[in-house]
Tab-separated table of C-alpha atoms in Angstrom:
chain	number	residue	atom	x	y	z
F	749	ASP	CA	16.607	4.195	-26.657
F	750	TRP	CA	12.933	5.138	-26.551
F	751	LYS	CA	13.438	8.833	-25.786
F	752	ASP	CA	13.442	9.871	-29.458
F	753	ILE	CA	10.200	8.094	-30.385
F	754	ASP	CA	7.698	10.483	-31.988
F	755	GLY	CA	4.399	11.063	-30.251
F	756	ILE	CA	5.423	10.481	-26.638
F	757	ALA	CA	5.962	12.658	-23.578
F	758	TYR	CA	7.986	11.728	-20.523
F	759	ARG	CA	9.588	13.153	-17.387
F	760	ILE	CA	13.254	13.616	-16.602
F	761	ASN	CA	13.415	14.617	-12.948
F	762	ASP	CA	11.061	17.635	-12.758
F	763	ASN	CA	11.092	18.381	-16.492
F	764	VAL	CA	8.486	17.207	-18.988
F	765	CYS	CA	9.844	16.411	-22.441
F	766	THR	CA	7.334	16.293	-25.313
F	767	ASN	CA	8.419	14.892	-28.670
F	768	GLN	CA	6.938	15.908	-32.005
F	769	ALA	CA	3.637	14.310	-33.006
F	770	GLY	CA	4.000	10.903	-34.564
F	771	SER	CA	2.858	9.919	-38.037
F	772	TYR	CA	-0.424	8.034	-38.303
F	773	GLU	CA	-1.687	5.186	-40.423
F	774	ARG	CA	-4.442	6.337	-42.762
F	775	ASP	CA	-5.575	2.756	-43.425
F	776	LEU	CA	-6.405	1.183	-40.059
F	777	SER	CA	-6.761	-2.219	-41.715
F	778	LYS	CA	-2.978	-2.343	-42.060
F	779	LEU	CA	-2.566	-2.367	-38.287
F	780	PRO	CA	-2.393	-5.752	-36.539
F	781	PHE	CA	-5.294	-6.946	-34.425
F	782	VAL	CA	-5.344	-5.767	-30.832
F	783	ALA	CA	-3.069	-7.950	-28.684
F	784	ARG	CA	-5.110	-10.558	-26.804
F	785	ASP	CA	-2.364	-12.054	-24.635
F	786	LEU	CA	-3.875	-10.733	-21.405
F	787	TYR	CA	-7.327	-11.793	-22.569
F	788	GLU	CA	-5.980	-15.272	-23.254
F	789	GLU	CA	-4.463	-15.302	-19.763
F	790	LEU	CA	-7.811	-14.274	-18.272
F	791	VAL	CA	-9.660	-16.980	-20.187
F	792	GLY	CA	-7.163	-19.554	-18.935
F	793	MET	CA	-7.503	-18.377	-15.339
F	794	LEU	CA	-11.299	-18.535	-15.474
F	795	LYS	CA	-11.247	-21.988	-17.013
F	796	THR	CA	-9.287	-23.299	-14.030
F	797	LYS	CA	-12.213	-22.094	-11.908
F	798	LYS	CA	-14.670	-23.735	-14.306
F	799	MET	CA	-15.852	-20.307	-15.486
F	800	ASN	CA	-15.918	-18.884	-18.979
F	801	THR	CA	-15.773	-15.314	-20.253
F	802	LYS	CA	-17.635	-14.923	-23.512
F	803	VAL	CA	-17.384	-11.149	-23.939
F	804	ALA	CA	-14.743	-9.157	-25.832
F	805	SER	CA	-14.306	-5.617	-27.176
F	806	ILE	CA	-13.125	-4.423	-30.575
F	807	TYR	CA	-12.934	-1.162	-32.491
F	808	THR	CA	-13.880	-0.805	-36.145
F	809	SER	CA	-13.117	2.911	-36.484
F	810	ARG	CA	-11.379	5.774	-34.710
F	811	GLY	CA	-12.407	9.341	-34.087
F	812	CYS	CA	-15.535	11.444	-34.462
F	813	ARG	CA	-16.358	14.634	-36.333
F	814	GLY	CA	-18.484	15.921	-33.470
F	815	ARG	CA	-17.480	18.984	-31.449
F	816	CYS	CA	-18.961	18.141	-28.033
F	817	THR	CA	-17.200	20.293	-25.462
F	818	TYR	CA	-16.872	17.475	-22.896
F	819	CYS	CA	-15.549	14.789	-25.244
F	820	SER	CA	-11.905	13.901	-25.808
F	821	ALA	CA	-12.539	12.757	-29.407
F	822	PRO	CA	-12.310	16.263	-30.956
F	823	ALA	CA	-9.064	16.918	-29.076
F	824	LEU	CA	-7.551	13.633	-30.204
F	825	GLY	CA	-8.919	14.180	-33.693
F	826	GLY	CA	-6.682	17.224	-33.911
F	827	LEU	CA	-3.694	14.881	-34.073
F	828	VAL	CA	-4.674	13.700	-37.567
F	829	SER	CA	-6.076	15.369	-40.664
F	830	GLU	CA	-9.027	12.991	-40.882
F	831	ARG	CA	-11.268	13.182	-37.839
F	832	TRP	CA	-12.766	9.743	-38.525
F	833	ARG	CA	-11.121	6.660	-39.991
F	834	CYS	CA	-12.395	3.108	-40.318
F	835	ARG	CA	-11.140	-0.403	-40.857
F	836	SER	CA	-12.255	-2.499	-43.797
F	837	VAL	CA	-15.199	-4.836	-43.316
F	838	GLU	CA	-12.915	-7.780	-44.114
F	839	SER	CA	-10.526	-6.813	-41.323
F	840	VAL	CA	-13.288	-6.386	-38.735
F	841	VAL	CA	-15.110	-9.603	-39.585
F	842	SER	CA	-11.823	-11.496	-39.585
F	843	GLU	CA	-11.083	-10.298	-36.040
F	844	ILE	CA	-14.589	-11.150	-34.820
F	845	LYS	CA	-14.266	-14.616	-36.364
F	846	TYR	CA	-10.940	-15.031	-34.562
F	847	LEU	CA	-12.554	-14.103	-31.231
F	848	VAL	CA	-15.469	-16.472	-31.805
F	849	ASP	CA	-13.311	-19.387	-32.991
F	850	GLU	CA	-10.404	-18.955	-30.574
F	851	PHE	CA	-12.184	-17.835	-27.398
F	852	LYS	CA	-15.805	-18.863	-28.024
F	853	VAL	CA	-16.871	-15.226	-27.621
F	854	GLU	CA	-20.639	-14.732	-27.783
F	855	TYR	CA	-20.941	-10.980	-27.168
F	856	ILE	CA	-18.913	-8.134	-28.698
F	857	ASN	CA	-18.654	-4.549	-27.454
F	858	ILE	CA	-17.939	-2.396	-30.514
F	859	ILE	CA	-16.313	0.520	-28.722
F	860	ASP	CA	-16.129	3.002	-31.609
F	861	GLU	CA	-16.879	6.603	-30.757
F	862	ASN	CA	-18.984	6.697	-33.925
F	863	PHE	CA	-19.678	3.236	-35.334
F	864	PHE	CA	-22.110	4.572	-37.950
F	865	GLY	CA	-19.628	6.839	-39.680
F	866	TYR	CA	-20.786	9.514	-42.092
F	867	GLY	CA	-22.914	9.840	-45.214
F	868	GLU	CA	-23.622	7.224	-47.826
F	869	ALA	CA	-20.150	5.707	-47.498
F	870	GLY	CA	-20.750	5.075	-43.804
F	871	LYS	CA	-24.128	3.481	-44.489
F	872	LYS	CA	-22.696	1.309	-47.281
F	873	ARG	CA	-19.990	0.092	-44.896
F	874	LEU	CA	-22.614	-0.971	-42.330
F	875	TYR	CA	-24.657	-2.859	-44.921
F	876	GLU	CA	-21.504	-4.701	-46.000
F	877	PHE	CA	-20.564	-5.368	-42.369
F	878	ALA	CA	-23.979	-6.820	-41.479
F	879	ASN	CA	-24.120	-8.983	-44.599
F	880	ALA	CA	-20.580	-10.270	-43.990
F	881	ILE	CA	-21.409	-11.237	-40.385
F	882	ILE	CA	-24.551	-13.050	-41.542
F	883	GLU	CA	-22.718	-14.849	-44.360
F	884	ALA	CA	-19.937	-15.920	-41.982
F	885	ASP	CA	-22.625	-17.471	-39.747
F	886	LEU	CA	-21.099	-15.986	-36.597
F	887	HIS	CA	-23.537	-16.579	-33.768
F	888	MET	CA	-22.835	-13.617	-31.530
F	889	LYS	CA	-24.566	-10.494	-30.236
F	890	PHE	CA	-23.041	-7.027	-30.175
F	891	TRP	CA	-23.320	-3.563	-28.602
F	892	VAL	CA	-22.793	-0.189	-30.301
F	893	GLU	CA	-22.900	3.497	-29.382
F	894	VAL	CA	-25.084	5.696	-31.629
F	895	ARG	CA	-25.598	9.433	-31.998
F	896	VAL	CA	-29.219	10.517	-32.198
F	897	ASP	CA	-28.658	12.375	-35.487
F	898	VAL	CA	-27.737	9.312	-37.560
F	899	ASP	CA	-29.972	8.145	-40.388
F	900	PHE	CA	-32.317	5.699	-38.660
F	901	ASP	CA	-32.766	3.566	-41.769
F	902	GLU	CA	-35.223	0.781	-40.853
F	903	LYS	CA	-33.832	-1.608	-43.452
F	904	LEU	CA	-30.268	-1.102	-42.195
F	905	PHE	CA	-31.189	-1.543	-38.545
F	906	PHE	CA	-33.194	-4.673	-39.359
F	907	LEU	CA	-30.137	-6.097	-41.136
F	908	LEU	CA	-27.859	-5.188	-38.217
F	909	LYS	CA	-30.291	-6.873	-35.849
F	910	LYS	CA	-30.209	-9.996	-37.987
F	911	ALA	CA	-26.407	-9.834	-37.803
F	912	GLY	CA	-26.576	-9.720	-33.996
F	913	LEU	CA	-26.998	-6.111	-32.897
F	914	GLN	CA	-28.785	-6.283	-29.550
F	915	ASP	CA	-27.880	-3.304	-27.356
F	916	VAL	CA	-27.786	0.332	-28.472
F	917	LEU	CA	-26.335	3.127	-26.369
F	918	LEU	CA	-27.907	6.442	-27.387
F	919	GLY	CA	-25.913	9.591	-26.641
F	920	LEU	CA	-28.952	11.539	-25.422
F	921	GLU	CA	-27.083	13.568	-22.771
F	922	SER	CA	-29.953	15.890	-21.809
F	923	GLY	CA	-33.627	16.715	-22.110
F	924	SER	CA	-32.799	20.425	-22.092
F	925	GLN	CA	-32.018	22.148	-25.387
F	926	THR	CA	-29.975	24.902	-23.722
F	927	ALA	CA	-27.716	22.255	-22.153
F	928	LEU	CA	-27.289	20.469	-25.485
F	929	ASN	CA	-26.434	23.801	-27.112
F	930	ARG	CA	-23.930	24.697	-24.395
F	931	TRP	CA	-22.159	21.380	-24.898
F	932	LYS	CA	-22.172	21.887	-28.711
F	933	LYS	CA	-23.816	18.499	-29.057
F	934	GLY	CA	-25.307	19.465	-32.433
F	935	THR	CA	-28.551	17.622	-31.690
F	936	THR	CA	-32.048	18.482	-30.491
F	937	VAL	CA	-34.429	17.190	-27.833
F	938	GLU	CA	-36.799	16.166	-30.638
F	939	GLN	CA	-34.040	14.052	-32.202
F	940	ASN	CA	-33.557	12.430	-28.793
F	941	LYS	CA	-37.249	11.537	-28.677
F	942	TYR	CA	-37.270	10.132	-32.200
F	943	ALA	CA	-34.165	8.018	-31.553
F	944	ILE	CA	-35.649	6.536	-28.377
F	945	GLU	CA	-38.927	5.685	-30.093
F	946	PHE	CA	-37.133	4.144	-33.070
F	947	ILE	CA	-34.829	1.941	-30.963
F	948	ARG	CA	-37.710	0.737	-28.807
F	949	LYS	CA	-39.980	0.077	-31.770
F	950	ALA	CA	-37.224	-1.985	-33.377
F	951	ASN	CA	-36.946	-4.022	-30.139
F	952	PHE	CA	-33.334	-3.223	-29.357
F	953	VAL	CA	-32.182	-2.942	-25.757
F	954	LEU	CA	-31.939	0.801	-25.106
F	955	GLU	CA	-29.003	2.043	-23.046
F	956	PRO	CA	-29.563	5.778	-22.454
F	957	SER	CA	-26.517	7.952	-21.823
F	958	PHE	CA	-27.126	11.150	-19.849
F	959	ILE	CA	-25.156	14.008	-18.338
F	960	MET	CA	-27.526	15.163	-15.635
F	961	VAL	CA	-25.499	18.159	-14.459
F	962	ASP	CA	-22.502	20.288	-15.317
F	963	PRO	CA	-21.170	23.276	-13.331
F	964	PHE	CA	-23.569	25.603	-15.201
F	965	THR	CA	-26.804	23.591	-14.911
F	966	ASP	CA	-29.647	25.698	-13.535
F	967	LEU	CA	-32.931	24.544	-12.002
F	968	LYS	CA	-34.863	25.062	-15.239
F	969	GLU	CA	-32.531	22.756	-17.194
F	970	PHE	CA	-32.582	20.182	-14.426
F	971	LYS	CA	-36.395	20.136	-14.409
F	972	GLU	CA	-36.524	19.849	-18.206
F	973	THR	CA	-34.262	16.813	-18.144
F	974	VAL	CA	-36.194	15.129	-15.322
F	975	GLN	CA	-39.462	15.771	-17.178
F	976	PHE	CA	-37.941	14.362	-20.365
F	977	ILE	CA	-36.829	11.194	-18.560
F	978	ASP	CA	-40.324	10.832	-17.103
F	979	GLU	CA	-42.175	11.606	-20.342
F	980	MET	CA	-40.125	9.129	-22.387
F	981	LYS	CA	-40.110	6.570	-19.542
F	982	ILE	CA	-36.341	6.306	-19.863
F	983	TRP	CA	-36.178	5.061	-16.289
F	984	ASP	CA	-37.801	1.846	-17.523
F	985	ASN	CA	-34.636	0.025	-18.612
F	986	ASP	CA	-31.722	-1.984	-17.230
F	987	TYR	CA	-29.359	1.000	-17.168
F	988	GLN	CA	-30.940	3.383	-14.662
F	989	LEU	CA	-27.562	4.486	-13.301
F	990	ASN	CA	-26.697	5.925	-16.734
F	991	LEU	CA	-29.216	8.690	-16.035
F	992	PHE	CA	-27.178	10.192	-13.188
F	993	ASN	CA	-23.789	11.000	-14.708
F	994	LYS	CA	-22.238	14.346	-13.950
F	995	LEU	CA	-20.059	16.041	-16.526
F	996	ILE	CA	-16.412	15.100	-15.995
F	997	VAL	CA	-13.694	17.430	-17.263
F	998	PHE	CA	-10.949	15.762	-19.296
F	999	THR	CA	-7.650	17.372	-20.210
F	1000	GLY	CA	-7.641	18.753	-23.761
F	1001	THR	CA	-11.409	19.038	-24.078
F	1002	GLU	CA	-12.958	22.424	-24.834
F	1003	ILE	CA	-14.635	22.671	-21.455
């Protein structure tokens, strides 16, 4: 009987029953790898058509300590005492090796909300991760999402590039400081500019992430963002459609 399982909600006729919050695993490395049975099925189907899929997604951490009003991460973070948890480097590299060996994956989407983590411990983890990927001789490229207020350590980014980092999504969101403040992004337009320049100078593929409008955007903010996009030539990339997102309201978010 699944009705007593912690952490779930369900309907009985017109009534919604919500059970108490479930316990959580502090050490994500103890959890099994994500099930790949459907992925394996997809690979098999494509092979019958003489096609191959060489892309897969993994997570190396969960959560974010940010407070962005539009993001579900702070709401979900409220379910656990730690707002950000990570897997061990050994666990992550082992899963990537499995994907490369078993499915011949050549490109990995690292779908963490905050891959870089926090402070010196977060940086140390990334150095260990990059070195482990290089030592394992895993010939693959990968994609990550990065906040613009991380420590853009040239040595670290060079090592990550050597390990295979190719595409970097920057959470820029806006070229208007009042919009960034309203969304409690905790970043500045100047940080946006620095992050863009750094990623380009390091020859990564820049994927800009923008929220062009929310219900409170005025003409001044809109102009500031358009001018920012023009000034930084953000339109000159393979992800132009990322510039035109509108803010979407998710249940549980502050907005």
